[in-house]
Short mmCIF file of C-alpha atoms in Angstrom, two decimals:
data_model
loop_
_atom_site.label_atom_id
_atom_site.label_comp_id
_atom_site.label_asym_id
_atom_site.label_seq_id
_atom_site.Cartn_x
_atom_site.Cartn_y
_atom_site.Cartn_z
CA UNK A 1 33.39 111.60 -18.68
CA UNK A 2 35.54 108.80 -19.46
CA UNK A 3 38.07 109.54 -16.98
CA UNK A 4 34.60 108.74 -14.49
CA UNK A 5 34.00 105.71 -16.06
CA UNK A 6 37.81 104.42 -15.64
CA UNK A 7 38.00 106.19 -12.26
CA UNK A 8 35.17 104.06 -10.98
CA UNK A 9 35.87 100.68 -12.24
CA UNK A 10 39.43 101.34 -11.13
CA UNK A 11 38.10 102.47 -7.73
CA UNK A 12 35.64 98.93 -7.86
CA UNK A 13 38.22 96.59 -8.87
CA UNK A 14 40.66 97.51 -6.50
CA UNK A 15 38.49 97.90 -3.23
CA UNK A 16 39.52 101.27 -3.21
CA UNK A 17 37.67 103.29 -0.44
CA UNK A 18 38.28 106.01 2.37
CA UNK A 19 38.26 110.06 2.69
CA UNK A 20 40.64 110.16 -0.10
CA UNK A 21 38.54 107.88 -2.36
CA UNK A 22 35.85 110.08 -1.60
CA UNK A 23 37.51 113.53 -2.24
CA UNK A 24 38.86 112.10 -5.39
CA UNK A 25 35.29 111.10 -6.78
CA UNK A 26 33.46 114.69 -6.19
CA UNK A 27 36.74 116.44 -7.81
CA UNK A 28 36.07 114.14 -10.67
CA UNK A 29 32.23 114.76 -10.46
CA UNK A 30 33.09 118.50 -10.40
CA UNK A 31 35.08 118.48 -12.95
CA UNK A 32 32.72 116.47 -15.51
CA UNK A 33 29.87 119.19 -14.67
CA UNK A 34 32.53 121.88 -15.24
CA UNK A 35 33.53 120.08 -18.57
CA UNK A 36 29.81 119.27 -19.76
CA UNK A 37 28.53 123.25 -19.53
CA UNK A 38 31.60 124.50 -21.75
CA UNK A 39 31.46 121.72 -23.99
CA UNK A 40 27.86 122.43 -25.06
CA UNK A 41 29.04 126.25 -25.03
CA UNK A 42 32.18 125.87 -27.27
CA UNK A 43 30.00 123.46 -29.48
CA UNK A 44 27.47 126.45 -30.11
CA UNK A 45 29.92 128.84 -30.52
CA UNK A 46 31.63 126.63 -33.24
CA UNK A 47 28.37 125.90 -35.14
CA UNK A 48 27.67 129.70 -34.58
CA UNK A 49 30.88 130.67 -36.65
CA UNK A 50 30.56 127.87 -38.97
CA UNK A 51 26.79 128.89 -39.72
CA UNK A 52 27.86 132.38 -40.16
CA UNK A 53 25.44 133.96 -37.91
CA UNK A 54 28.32 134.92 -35.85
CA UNK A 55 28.57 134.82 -31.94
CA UNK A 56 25.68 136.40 -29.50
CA UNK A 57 24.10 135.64 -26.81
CA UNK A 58 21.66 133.19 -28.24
CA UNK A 59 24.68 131.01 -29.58
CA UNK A 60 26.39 130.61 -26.24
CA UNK A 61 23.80 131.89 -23.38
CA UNK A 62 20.76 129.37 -24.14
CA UNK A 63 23.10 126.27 -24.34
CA UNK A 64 24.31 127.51 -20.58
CA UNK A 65 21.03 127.91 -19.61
CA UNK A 66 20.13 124.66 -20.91
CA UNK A 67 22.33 122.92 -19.06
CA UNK A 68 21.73 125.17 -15.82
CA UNK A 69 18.05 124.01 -16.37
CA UNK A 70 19.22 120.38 -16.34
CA UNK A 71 20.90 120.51 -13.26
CA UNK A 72 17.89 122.42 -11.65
CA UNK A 73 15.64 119.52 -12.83
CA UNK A 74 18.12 116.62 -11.58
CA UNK A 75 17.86 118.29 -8.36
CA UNK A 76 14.12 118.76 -8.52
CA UNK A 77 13.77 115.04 -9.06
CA UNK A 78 16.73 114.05 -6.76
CA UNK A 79 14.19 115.71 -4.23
CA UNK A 80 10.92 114.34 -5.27
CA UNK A 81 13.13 110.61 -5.45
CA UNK A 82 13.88 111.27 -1.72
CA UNK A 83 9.94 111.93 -0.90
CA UNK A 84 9.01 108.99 -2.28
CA UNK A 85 11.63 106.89 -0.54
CA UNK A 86 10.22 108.62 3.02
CA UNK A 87 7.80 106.06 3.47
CA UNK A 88 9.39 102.47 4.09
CA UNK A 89 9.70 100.55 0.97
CA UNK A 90 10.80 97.04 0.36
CA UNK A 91 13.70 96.28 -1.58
CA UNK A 92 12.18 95.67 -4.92
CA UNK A 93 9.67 99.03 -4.74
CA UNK A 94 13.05 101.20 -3.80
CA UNK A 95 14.73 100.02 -6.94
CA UNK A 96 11.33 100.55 -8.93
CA UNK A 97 11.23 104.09 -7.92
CA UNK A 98 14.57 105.17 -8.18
CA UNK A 99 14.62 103.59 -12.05
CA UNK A 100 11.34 105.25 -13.16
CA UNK A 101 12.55 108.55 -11.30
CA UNK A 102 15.71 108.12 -13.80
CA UNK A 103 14.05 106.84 -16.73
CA UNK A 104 11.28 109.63 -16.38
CA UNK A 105 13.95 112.73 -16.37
CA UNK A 106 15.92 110.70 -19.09
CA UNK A 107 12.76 110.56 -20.98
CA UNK A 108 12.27 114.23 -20.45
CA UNK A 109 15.73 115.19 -21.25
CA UNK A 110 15.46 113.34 -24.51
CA UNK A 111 12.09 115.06 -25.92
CA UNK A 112 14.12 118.51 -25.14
CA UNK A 113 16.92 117.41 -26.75
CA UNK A 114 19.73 118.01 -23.91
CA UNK A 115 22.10 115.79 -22.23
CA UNK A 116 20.76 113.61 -19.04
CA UNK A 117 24.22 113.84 -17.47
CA UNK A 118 23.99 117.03 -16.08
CA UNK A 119 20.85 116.52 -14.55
CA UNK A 120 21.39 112.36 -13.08
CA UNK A 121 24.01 114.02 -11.24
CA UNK A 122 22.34 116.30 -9.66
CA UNK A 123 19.59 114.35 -8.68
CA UNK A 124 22.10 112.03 -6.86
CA UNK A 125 23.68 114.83 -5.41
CA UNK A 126 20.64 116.30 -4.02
CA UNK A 127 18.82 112.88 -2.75
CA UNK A 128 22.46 111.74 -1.59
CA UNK A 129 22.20 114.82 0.87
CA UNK A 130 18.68 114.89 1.56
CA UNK A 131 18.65 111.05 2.92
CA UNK A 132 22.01 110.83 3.71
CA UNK A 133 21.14 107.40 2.51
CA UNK A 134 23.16 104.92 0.19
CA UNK A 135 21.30 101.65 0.47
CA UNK A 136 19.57 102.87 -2.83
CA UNK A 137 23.32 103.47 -4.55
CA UNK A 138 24.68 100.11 -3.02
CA UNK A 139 21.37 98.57 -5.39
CA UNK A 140 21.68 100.44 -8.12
CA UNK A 141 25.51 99.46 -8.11
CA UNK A 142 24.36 96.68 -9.25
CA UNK A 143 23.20 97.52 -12.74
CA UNK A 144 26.62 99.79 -13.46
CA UNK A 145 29.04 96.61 -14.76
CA UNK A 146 26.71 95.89 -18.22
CA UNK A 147 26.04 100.21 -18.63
CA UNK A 148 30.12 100.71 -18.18
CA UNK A 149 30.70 97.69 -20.64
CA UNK A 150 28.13 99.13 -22.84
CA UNK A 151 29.72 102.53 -22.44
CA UNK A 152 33.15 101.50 -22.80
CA UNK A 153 31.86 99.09 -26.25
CA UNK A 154 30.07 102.04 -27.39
CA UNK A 155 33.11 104.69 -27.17
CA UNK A 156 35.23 101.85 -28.87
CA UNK A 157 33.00 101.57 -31.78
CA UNK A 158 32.33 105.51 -32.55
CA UNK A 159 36.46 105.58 -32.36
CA UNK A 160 37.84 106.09 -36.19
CA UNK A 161 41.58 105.46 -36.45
CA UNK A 162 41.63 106.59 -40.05
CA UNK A 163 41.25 110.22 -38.14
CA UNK A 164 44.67 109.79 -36.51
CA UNK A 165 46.12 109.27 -40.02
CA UNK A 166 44.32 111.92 -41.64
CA UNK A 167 45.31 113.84 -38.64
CA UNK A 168 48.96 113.49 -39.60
CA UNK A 169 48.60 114.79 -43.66
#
């Protein structure tokens, strides 16, 4: 997921854009989803062994399932975002919509415990194709600078160096 992060501001700051620009971002995208769903699975298997339950289906098949349930609600809201944005909205009420669409699954995510990641993606996959309309990206563009900063501040605080020298021993 970092390498998304630093892929897009690199792709912002420079002016990047084009078919290859393009290709490069839904390999990247592709590759996150590919990388969330075995993370959660190697992270139940691990606290499966270390438990001492040992490794079944319940360990590894409900955190797959979790996150296959994500992505099927990212794309059920991705659709009901795009049926709301039928009708003609101004400016302001298209930016409403699409922040209490993602605040509401975000919100939902959170009282299940699981990852939103999974499941934003989605939904901007599956409004994205449904609309065929990026006027709603181009706005919310403009919140991504302070989330990336926070993002980027936020990875640089959880990051121990005393673990690289402990590492070492």
């Amino acid at each position: 997921l970092r390498f998304r992060a630093s892929t897009m501001m690199t792709i912002r700051q420079t002016h990047a854009s084009g078919s290859f620009v393009d290709t490069l971002l839904q390999v990247v995208a592709l590759d996150d989803i590919v990388g969330l769903v075995a993370y959660s699975v190697a992270v139940a298997i691990a606290t499966a062994q270390l438990s001492g339950r040992g490794v079944d289906f319940v360990s590894t098949g409900v955190p797959f399932l979790v996150s296959v349930g994500a992505l099927f609600l990212g794309a059920l809201f991705g659709a009901l975002t795009a049926l709301f944005m039928r009708t003609r909205h101004s400016t302001d009420n298209r930016l409403i919509i699409a922040i209490t669409m993602l605040f509401t699954f975000c919100g939902i995510c959170a009282v299940f415990s699981t990852s939103p990641l999974l499941g934003c993606m989605a939904m901007g996959t599956v409004y994205i194709n449904l609309t065929e309309d990026d006027r709603l990206f181009r706005q919310l563009n403009y919140f991504n600078p302070p989330i990336l900063m926070l993002f980027f501040v936020r990875s640089g605080v959880s990051f121990d160096l005393g673990v690289l020298s402990r590492a070492q021993q």
